[in-house]
Short mmCIF file of C-alpha atoms in Angstrom, two decimals:
data_model
loop_
_atom_site.label_atom_id
_atom_site.label_comp_id
_atom_site.label_asym_id
_atom_site.label_seq_id
_atom_site.Cartn_x
_atom_site.Cartn_y
_atom_site.Cartn_z
CA MET A 1 -46.74 5.04 -18.01
CA LYS A 2 -45.17 3.03 -20.78
CA HIS A 3 -41.77 2.75 -19.10
CA GLN A 4 -43.47 1.52 -15.90
CA THR A 5 -46.03 -0.91 -17.28
CA GLY A 6 -45.01 -1.63 -20.84
CA TYR A 7 -48.20 0.01 -22.17
CA SER A 8 -48.70 3.44 -23.70
CA PHE A 9 -51.95 4.12 -21.79
CA HIS A 10 -51.91 7.66 -20.38
CA TYR A 11 -53.16 7.82 -16.78
CA GLY A 12 -54.29 11.37 -17.43
CA TRP A 13 -57.46 9.88 -18.96
CA VAL A 14 -58.29 8.32 -15.59
CA ILE A 15 -57.71 11.70 -13.96
CA ILE A 16 -60.06 13.37 -16.45
CA ALA A 17 -62.76 10.79 -15.63
CA LEU A 18 -62.33 11.32 -11.88
CA ALA A 19 -62.40 15.10 -12.29
CA ALA A 20 -65.62 14.71 -14.28
CA LEU A 21 -67.11 12.57 -11.53
CA SER A 22 -66.07 15.15 -8.93
CA GLN A 23 -68.04 17.76 -10.86
CA PHE A 24 -70.98 15.41 -11.31
CA PHE A 25 -71.21 14.54 -7.61
CA SER A 26 -71.01 18.20 -6.64
CA GLY A 27 -74.67 18.18 -7.74
CA PRO A 28 -76.33 18.09 -4.28
CA GLY A 29 -74.58 21.36 -3.44
CA GLN A 30 -75.40 23.13 -6.70
CA THR A 31 -78.22 25.62 -7.15
CA TYR A 32 -79.80 23.64 -9.99
CA SER A 33 -80.36 20.84 -7.48
CA ASN A 34 -81.35 22.97 -4.49
CA ALA A 35 -83.81 24.98 -6.56
CA ILE A 36 -86.11 21.95 -6.74
CA PHE A 37 -86.36 21.85 -2.93
CA ILE A 38 -87.10 25.56 -2.36
CA ASP A 39 -90.86 25.53 -2.96
CA TYR A 40 -91.24 22.50 -0.69
CA TYR A 41 -89.56 24.39 2.18
CA ILE A 42 -91.87 27.35 1.56
CA ASP A 43 -95.00 25.19 1.40
CA GLU A 44 -94.21 23.07 4.47
CA PHE A 45 -92.90 25.73 6.84
CA GLY A 46 -94.68 28.84 5.55
CA TRP A 47 -91.47 30.82 5.06
CA SER A 48 -91.46 33.66 2.52
CA ARG A 49 -89.44 33.39 -0.67
CA SER A 50 -87.27 36.35 0.30
CA THR A 51 -86.50 34.72 3.68
CA VAL A 52 -85.39 31.46 2.08
CA SER A 53 -83.40 33.43 -0.51
CA ALA A 54 -81.69 35.41 2.27
CA ILE A 55 -80.80 32.22 4.16
CA TYR A 56 -79.43 30.62 0.98
CA SER A 57 -77.44 33.72 0.07
CA SER A 58 -75.94 34.24 3.52
CA ALA A 59 -75.02 30.56 3.86
CA THR A 60 -73.44 30.58 0.41
CA LEU A 61 -71.52 33.77 1.19
CA ALA A 62 -70.20 32.32 4.45
CA ALA A 63 -69.11 29.18 2.59
CA GLY A 64 -67.31 31.27 -0.03
CA PHE A 65 -65.07 32.87 2.57
CA LEU A 66 -63.61 29.45 3.46
CA LEU A 67 -62.78 28.29 -0.06
CA PHE A 68 -59.39 29.99 -0.09
CA PHE A 69 -58.41 27.76 2.85
CA ILE A 70 -59.77 24.70 1.04
CA GLY A 71 -57.51 25.60 -1.88
CA ARG A 72 -54.53 25.88 0.44
CA LEU A 73 -55.35 22.46 1.89
CA ILE A 74 -55.47 20.99 -1.63
CA ASP A 75 -52.03 22.45 -2.41
CA ARG A 76 -50.69 21.10 0.90
CA ASN A 77 -52.37 17.67 1.13
CA GLY A 78 -53.11 16.83 -2.49
CA SER A 79 -56.36 16.31 -4.35
CA ARG A 80 -56.68 12.61 -3.44
CA LYS A 81 -56.92 13.04 0.33
CA MET A 82 -59.12 16.11 0.03
CA ALA A 83 -61.48 14.40 -2.43
CA VAL A 84 -62.08 11.57 0.04
CA ILE A 85 -62.63 13.90 3.00
CA VAL A 86 -64.82 16.37 1.12
CA SER A 87 -67.06 13.77 -0.55
CA PHE A 88 -67.64 11.94 2.73
CA ALA A 89 -68.45 15.23 4.47
CA LEU A 90 -70.81 16.19 1.62
CA ALA A 91 -72.76 12.98 2.19
CA ILE A 92 -73.08 13.84 5.89
CA ALA A 93 -74.30 17.32 4.94
CA CYS A 94 -77.00 15.78 2.72
CA PHE A 95 -78.12 13.57 5.61
CA PHE A 96 -78.34 16.65 7.84
CA ASN A 97 -80.57 18.47 5.34
CA SER A 98 -83.16 15.72 5.61
CA PHE A 99 -83.76 16.74 9.27
CA VAL A 100 -84.24 20.49 8.72
CA THR A 101 -87.06 21.94 10.85
CA SER A 102 -85.99 25.56 11.46
CA LEU A 103 -84.31 28.49 9.75
CA VAL A 104 -81.13 27.91 11.78
CA MET A 105 -80.94 24.31 10.59
CA LEU A 106 -81.71 25.46 7.05
CA PHE A 107 -78.75 27.88 7.22
CA ILE A 108 -76.41 25.17 8.52
CA GLY A 109 -77.58 22.73 5.86
CA PHE A 110 -77.19 25.24 3.04
CA PHE A 111 -73.76 26.29 4.36
CA PHE A 112 -72.27 22.82 4.31
CA ILE A 113 -73.69 21.62 1.00
CA ARG A 114 -72.56 24.86 -0.67
CA LEU A 115 -69.09 24.71 0.88
CA LEU A 116 -68.56 21.03 0.18
CA GLY A 117 -70.61 20.58 -2.99
CA GLN A 118 -70.54 23.66 -5.18
CA GLY A 119 -67.25 24.91 -3.71
CA SER A 120 -64.89 22.14 -2.68
CA MET A 121 -65.86 19.36 -5.11
CA GLY A 122 -65.57 21.79 -8.01
CA LEU A 123 -62.28 23.13 -6.67
CA ILE A 124 -60.80 19.64 -6.47
CA SER A 125 -61.58 19.09 -10.13
CA SER A 126 -60.24 22.47 -11.27
CA SER A 127 -57.02 21.95 -9.28
CA LEU A 128 -56.39 18.37 -10.41
CA ILE A 129 -56.64 18.70 -14.21
CA PRO A 130 -54.00 21.46 -14.62
CA GLN A 131 -51.46 19.25 -12.83
CA TRP A 132 -51.79 16.60 -15.53
CA PHE A 133 -52.18 18.73 -18.65
CA ILE A 134 -50.42 21.85 -19.93
CA LYS A 135 -50.33 21.78 -23.71
CA LYS A 136 -53.84 20.28 -24.05
CA ARG A 137 -55.25 21.79 -20.88
CA GLY A 138 -58.29 23.36 -22.55
CA ARG A 139 -59.30 20.09 -24.17
CA ALA A 140 -58.81 18.12 -20.94
CA ILE A 141 -60.83 20.58 -18.85
CA SER A 142 -63.60 20.61 -21.47
CA ILE A 143 -63.90 16.81 -21.32
CA ALA A 144 -63.94 16.81 -17.52
CA ALA A 145 -66.58 19.56 -17.51
CA ILE A 146 -68.97 17.14 -19.17
CA GLY A 147 -69.43 15.65 -15.71
CA GLY A 148 -70.78 18.96 -14.45
CA LEU A 149 -73.05 19.36 -17.44
CA ILE A 150 -74.49 15.87 -17.03
CA SER A 151 -74.96 16.68 -13.35
CA SER A 152 -76.96 19.83 -14.13
CA ALA A 153 -79.08 17.82 -16.57
CA ALA A 154 -79.64 14.86 -14.25
CA PHE A 155 -80.15 16.31 -10.77
CA PRO A 156 -83.15 18.61 -11.41
CA LEU A 157 -85.17 15.83 -13.05
CA MET A 158 -83.91 13.21 -10.60
CA ASN A 159 -84.83 15.43 -7.64
CA VAL A 160 -88.33 16.00 -9.02
CA TRP A 161 -88.79 12.23 -9.34
CA LEU A 162 -87.28 11.45 -5.90
CA ILE A 163 -89.41 14.04 -4.13
CA ASP A 164 -92.60 12.88 -5.85
CA ALA A 165 -91.78 9.26 -5.00
CA PHE A 166 -90.26 9.50 -1.51
CA GLY A 167 -90.69 13.07 -0.22
CA TRP A 168 -88.05 15.77 0.12
CA ARG A 169 -86.56 14.47 3.40
CA ALA A 170 -85.89 10.96 2.08
CA SER A 171 -84.55 12.48 -1.13
CA TRP A 172 -81.73 14.16 0.80
CA LEU A 173 -80.83 10.82 2.42
CA ILE A 174 -80.70 9.14 -0.99
CA LEU A 175 -78.50 11.90 -2.45
CA GLY A 176 -76.00 11.56 0.41
CA ALA A 177 -75.86 7.78 0.00
CA ILE A 178 -75.22 8.13 -3.75
CA VAL A 179 -72.21 10.41 -3.14
CA VAL A 180 -70.49 8.32 -0.47
CA VAL A 181 -71.09 4.98 -2.20
CA CYS A 182 -70.31 5.96 -5.79
CA PHE A 183 -67.54 8.57 -5.55
CA THR A 184 -65.61 8.32 -2.27
CA PRO A 185 -64.11 4.84 -2.94
CA LEU A 186 -63.05 5.85 -6.47
CA ALA A 187 -61.33 8.96 -5.13
CA PHE A 188 -59.44 6.91 -2.53
CA PHE A 189 -58.18 4.22 -4.90
CA LEU A 190 -57.67 6.03 -8.21
CA ILE A 191 -56.79 9.73 -7.80
CA GLN A 192 -53.10 10.58 -8.19
CA ASN A 193 -52.14 14.12 -7.24
CA SER A 194 -49.73 14.78 -10.12
CA PRO A 195 -47.95 12.87 -12.91
CA GLU A 196 -44.62 13.42 -11.15
CA ASP A 197 -45.90 11.28 -8.26
CA MET A 198 -46.01 8.37 -10.73
CA GLY A 199 -42.72 9.20 -12.45
CA LEU A 200 -44.62 10.69 -15.39
CA LEU A 201 -44.92 14.05 -17.09
CA PRO A 202 -47.92 16.22 -18.05
CA ASP A 203 -49.83 15.88 -21.33
CA ASN A 204 -48.79 12.40 -22.41
CA GLY A 205 -46.50 10.83 -19.84
CA SER A 206 -43.26 9.26 -21.02
CA ALA A 207 -44.57 8.92 -24.57
CA ALA A 208 -44.07 12.65 -25.02
CA LYS A 209 -41.28 13.29 -22.55
CA ALA A 210 -39.41 15.81 -24.61
CA ASP A 211 -42.55 17.69 -25.56
CA ALA A 212 -43.82 17.80 -21.98
CA SER A 213 -40.45 18.93 -20.68
CA THR A 214 -40.48 21.79 -23.13
CA SER A 215 -44.02 22.75 -22.05
CA MET A 216 -43.08 22.72 -18.38
CA MET A 217 -40.05 24.90 -18.95
CA LYS A 218 -42.22 27.49 -20.71
CA GLU A 219 -44.88 27.55 -18.00
CA VAL A 220 -44.23 30.08 -15.24
CA SER A 221 -45.96 29.69 -11.88
CA TRP A 222 -47.05 32.61 -9.73
CA THR A 223 -47.63 32.63 -5.98
CA VAL A 224 -50.85 34.15 -4.68
CA LYS A 225 -48.94 37.25 -3.58
CA GLU A 226 -47.33 37.67 -6.99
CA ALA A 227 -50.61 37.14 -8.82
CA ALA A 228 -52.43 39.62 -6.56
CA ALA A 229 -49.91 42.29 -7.58
CA THR A 230 -51.15 42.19 -11.19
CA ARG A 231 -54.13 44.11 -12.58
CA SER A 232 -55.31 41.07 -14.53
CA PHE A 233 -55.82 39.07 -11.31
CA TRP A 234 -58.38 41.55 -10.00
CA LEU A 235 -60.10 41.98 -13.34
CA LEU A 236 -60.49 38.20 -13.59
CA LEU A 237 -61.98 38.11 -10.09
CA VAL A 238 -64.61 40.59 -11.32
CA CYS A 239 -65.25 38.23 -14.23
CA ALA A 240 -65.51 35.29 -11.82
CA ILE A 241 -68.19 36.82 -9.61
CA ILE A 242 -70.58 37.96 -12.36
CA PRO A 243 -71.73 34.56 -13.74
CA GLY A 244 -72.47 33.50 -10.16
CA ILE A 245 -74.72 36.52 -9.67
CA VAL A 246 -76.58 36.14 -12.95
CA ASN A 247 -76.80 32.37 -13.44
CA THR A 248 -77.41 31.41 -9.81
CA GLY A 249 -80.08 34.07 -9.42
CA LEU A 250 -81.89 32.84 -12.51
CA THR A 251 -81.51 29.16 -11.63
CA PHE A 252 -82.69 29.64 -8.04
CA HIS A 253 -85.88 31.46 -9.08
CA LEU A 254 -86.49 29.86 -12.49
CA LEU A 255 -89.48 27.84 -11.31
CA SER A 256 -91.04 31.01 -9.90
CA ILE A 257 -90.17 33.09 -12.99
CA PHE A 258 -91.77 30.51 -15.26
CA SER A 259 -94.79 30.21 -12.97
CA GLU A 260 -95.30 33.97 -13.31
CA LYS A 261 -95.36 33.41 -17.08
CA SER A 262 -97.89 30.54 -16.72
CA LEU A 263 -95.28 27.88 -17.50
CA SER A 264 -95.17 24.63 -15.52
CA ARG A 265 -92.63 23.36 -13.03
CA GLU A 266 -91.80 20.54 -15.43
CA THR A 267 -91.00 23.12 -18.13
CA ALA A 268 -88.57 24.88 -15.80
CA ALA A 269 -86.89 21.58 -14.90
CA SER A 270 -86.71 20.69 -18.60
CA VAL A 271 -85.04 24.01 -19.42
CA LEU A 272 -82.46 23.45 -16.66
CA SER A 273 -81.71 20.05 -18.16
CA LEU A 274 -81.66 21.46 -21.70
CA THR A 275 -79.01 24.02 -20.78
CA ALA A 276 -76.79 21.14 -19.72
CA LEU A 277 -77.42 19.14 -22.89
CA ILE A 278 -76.67 22.18 -25.06
CA GLY A 279 -73.54 22.77 -23.01
CA LEU A 280 -72.10 19.34 -23.86
CA PRO A 281 -70.99 20.08 -27.45
CA VAL A 282 -70.32 23.73 -26.61
CA THR A 283 -68.00 22.75 -23.76
CA PHE A 284 -65.98 20.34 -25.89
CA LEU A 285 -65.65 22.79 -28.79
CA ALA A 286 -64.68 25.60 -26.42
CA GLY A 287 -61.81 23.51 -25.04
CA ILE A 288 -60.39 23.07 -28.55
CA VAL A 289 -60.94 26.71 -29.53
CA LEU A 290 -59.18 27.91 -26.36
CA GLU A 291 -55.98 26.26 -27.59
CA LYS A 292 -56.01 28.75 -30.50
CA VAL A 293 -57.97 31.84 -29.36
CA LYS A 294 -57.04 34.19 -26.51
CA VAL A 295 -58.95 33.24 -23.40
CA GLN A 296 -59.96 36.85 -22.64
CA TYR A 297 -61.89 37.08 -25.92
CA MET A 298 -63.76 33.87 -25.11
CA LEU A 299 -64.53 35.30 -21.67
CA ALA A 300 -66.06 38.41 -23.26
CA LEU A 301 -68.20 36.11 -25.40
CA VAL A 302 -69.54 34.46 -22.23
CA PHE A 303 -70.91 37.77 -20.98
CA ALA A 304 -72.39 38.60 -24.38
CA GLY A 305 -74.30 35.30 -24.11
CA GLU A 306 -75.58 36.26 -20.65
CA ILE A 307 -76.94 39.53 -22.02
CA ALA A 308 -78.74 37.67 -24.81
CA SER A 309 -80.18 35.18 -22.29
CA LEU A 310 -81.56 37.91 -20.03
CA LEU A 311 -83.19 39.68 -22.97
CA LEU A 312 -84.79 36.45 -24.17
CA LEU A 313 -86.07 35.59 -20.69
CA GLN A 314 -88.06 38.83 -20.64
CA THR A 315 -90.03 37.67 -23.68
CA VAL A 316 -90.65 34.03 -22.69
CA SER A 317 -94.38 33.27 -22.85
CA SER A 318 -94.60 29.80 -24.41
CA PHE A 319 -92.86 26.44 -24.30
CA SER A 320 -91.03 27.11 -27.58
CA ALA A 321 -89.77 30.49 -26.34
CA ALA A 322 -88.60 28.80 -23.14
CA ILE A 323 -86.66 26.27 -25.20
CA LEU A 324 -84.98 29.06 -27.21
CA PHE A 325 -84.00 30.78 -23.97
CA GLY A 326 -82.61 27.48 -22.65
CA VAL A 327 -80.49 26.98 -25.77
CA VAL A 328 -78.88 30.45 -25.61
CA TRP A 329 -78.41 30.23 -21.85
CA GLY A 330 -76.89 26.76 -22.22
CA VAL A 331 -74.35 28.01 -24.78
CA SER A 332 -73.31 30.83 -22.46
CA MET A 333 -72.94 28.56 -19.42
CA GLY A 334 -71.11 25.91 -21.44
CA LEU A 335 -68.52 28.49 -22.48
CA GLU A 336 -68.26 29.90 -18.97
CA ARG A 337 -67.47 26.53 -17.37
CA ILE A 338 -64.40 26.04 -19.54
CA VAL A 339 -63.12 29.57 -19.85
CA MET A 340 -63.08 30.25 -16.10
CA ALA A 341 -61.37 26.91 -15.46
CA VAL A 342 -58.67 27.50 -18.09
CA VAL A 343 -57.87 31.15 -17.47
CA TRP A 344 -56.28 30.75 -14.02
CA PRO A 345 -53.67 28.06 -14.80
CA ASN A 346 -53.00 29.67 -18.19
CA TYR A 347 -52.30 33.05 -16.58
CA PHE A 348 -50.62 31.96 -13.34
CA GLY A 349 -49.28 28.39 -13.78
CA ARG A 350 -50.03 25.15 -11.94
CA LYS A 351 -47.76 25.12 -8.86
CA HIS A 352 -50.10 27.22 -6.68
CA ILE A 353 -53.27 26.59 -8.65
CA GLY A 354 -55.19 25.27 -5.63
CA SER A 355 -54.77 28.50 -3.68
CA ILE A 356 -55.39 30.76 -6.67
CA SER A 357 -58.40 28.74 -7.84
CA GLY A 358 -59.65 28.80 -4.27
CA ILE A 359 -59.83 32.59 -4.41
CA SER A 360 -61.60 32.39 -7.77
CA MET A 361 -64.05 29.82 -6.44
CA ALA A 362 -64.67 32.01 -3.40
CA MET A 363 -65.67 34.81 -5.75
CA ILE A 364 -67.87 32.47 -7.76
CA VAL A 365 -69.61 31.30 -4.59
CA THR A 366 -69.92 34.90 -3.41
CA GLY A 367 -71.62 35.72 -6.68
CA SER A 368 -73.89 32.74 -6.14
CA ALA A 369 -74.71 34.12 -2.71
CA LEU A 370 -75.57 37.56 -4.04
CA GLY A 371 -77.63 36.33 -7.00
CA PRO A 372 -80.82 34.89 -5.46
CA LEU A 373 -81.43 37.61 -2.86
CA PRO A 374 -82.21 40.64 -5.09
CA LEU A 375 -84.56 38.54 -7.23
CA GLY A 376 -86.38 37.31 -4.13
CA ILE A 377 -86.68 40.84 -2.71
CA ALA A 378 -87.81 42.19 -6.08
CA PHE A 379 -90.53 39.53 -6.31
CA ASP A 380 -91.85 40.32 -2.84
CA HIS A 381 -91.74 44.08 -3.51
CA PHE A 382 -92.84 44.31 -7.17
CA HIS A 383 -94.75 41.00 -7.32
CA GLY A 384 -92.72 40.11 -10.39
CA TYR A 385 -89.24 39.88 -11.89
CA ALA A 386 -89.31 42.23 -14.89
CA GLU A 387 -87.59 45.18 -13.16
CA ILE A 388 -84.76 43.16 -11.61
CA LEU A 389 -84.07 41.26 -14.84
CA TRP A 390 -83.49 44.59 -16.60
CA GLY A 391 -81.30 45.77 -13.73
CA ILE A 392 -78.89 42.83 -13.68
CA LEU A 393 -78.05 43.39 -17.37
CA LEU A 394 -75.46 45.81 -16.00
CA PHE A 395 -73.32 42.99 -14.61
CA PRO A 396 -72.47 41.13 -17.85
CA ALA A 397 -71.86 44.50 -19.53
CA ILE A 398 -69.19 45.20 -16.89
CA GLY A 399 -67.87 41.67 -17.43
CA ILE A 400 -67.21 42.29 -21.12
CA LEU A 401 -65.10 45.36 -20.31
CA ALA A 402 -63.17 43.57 -17.56
CA ALA A 403 -62.44 40.54 -19.77
CA LEU A 404 -61.10 42.62 -22.64
CA ALA A 405 -58.84 44.56 -20.25
CA ALA A 406 -57.44 41.44 -18.51
CA HIS A 407 -54.30 40.80 -20.57
CA PRO A 408 -52.03 37.84 -19.61
CA PRO A 409 -49.45 39.06 -17.05
CA VAL A 410 -45.69 38.75 -17.56
CA LYS A 411 -43.26 38.22 -14.68
CA GLN A 412 -40.40 40.67 -14.27
CA HIS A 413 -37.73 37.99 -14.63
CA GLN A 414 -39.36 36.90 -17.89
CA LEU A 415 -38.90 40.41 -19.23
CA GLN A 416 -35.28 40.43 -18.09
CA THR A 417 -34.66 37.07 -19.74
CA ASP A 418 -36.18 38.28 -23.00
CA GLU A 419 -34.07 41.43 -22.87
CA GLU A 420 -30.92 39.39 -22.23
CA LYS A 421 -31.71 37.13 -25.18
CA SER A 422 -32.32 40.16 -27.36
CA ALA A 423 -29.06 41.77 -26.26
CA THR A 424 -27.18 38.55 -27.00
CA VAL A 425 -28.62 38.37 -30.49
CA ASN A 426 -27.94 42.03 -31.25
CA ARG A 427 -24.50 42.27 -29.61
CA PRO A 428 -21.76 42.89 -32.24
CA ALA A 429 -19.21 40.14 -32.74
CA PRO A 430 -15.87 40.71 -30.93
CA LEU A 431 -12.97 41.95 -33.03
CA LEU A 432 -10.13 39.49 -33.64
CA GLN A 433 -6.82 40.43 -32.01
CA GLU A 434 -3.79 40.33 -34.27
#
């Protein structure tokens, strides 16, 4: 930037802010926001909890199948154009949800806000940051993730207030207006797809040209086909789906779980907000630690936190116990946000990150689709959640094993290059001819 403008300001900071806003404004499509509306659908239309859970899960699953194509479109058209299109479409989806009167309309509404909000807005952010940062990627992603954490803190409480003040239908209209007015213009005017488009380099533009060039030479990019041929790719997909199952299931039914334990709706909303507030420092520290610690070990720690959260939730019976659960759960989710965003570009490079992240996001959304349904069925069948909460402990246990086994892959030509270098070093010097 300095050689273009005469100033040393790094435009990557603008990109971080926009990526953070993309995560923030994904809020209307996230479960922590939708969870506030669920009881109002049940009360107004008389639908059962398992029916609404099934609609939400099937709509989320259908949306997940399309995220690979969204990733391909990001690689092909760039994050800027896709951010404008997706955010405008998300606003339209919010408007549609205000007119829901049937299960078919509920499915359509859930499908589009999940595809565009949770899926596409998050995918835009996770594809944009790796283009601008390599050496300090973990730190950059951790700062951008603050937008998502603030979103998960703000939307539950904001939705409670909006619904109490204006009703749930008007609340959807307001959410759509907020997205299209506050984010879409910023995406159009400020997002730049990559530093190379501005004549810059990753990490610190022209101010660190030599350093960035060295980083780029070291980074190897994998195509989707090449990545899919590695064992680590599939193990990481297992790791991607599990947090969606556990965290989305808990978030979707948290109001009901707390109600069963004689805790108020406001307590549940406060815990959802607390997890975000706890995640703020955890997210930032995780980004720094990931520059020094192997990402697979941090991923195993995420699943250990999920196990601790599930065990604590079984014992929640007071406000203080709920707060302790929220703290542990918030630490786990704060770690998960960063680790899953860093692992894909770190393992497979940035050239095809949209397509690869699209597959990861599809798995995350699939996990989100599978999470609420078993809890809803268990509640209708057992009239409680104790049995299913014990059962889903199996998933994070599997996640720990998968994370520890997912070693960073090495391309064949990298091995050949290393062997050639080694042979050159060890080759005996030629004899002098007399």
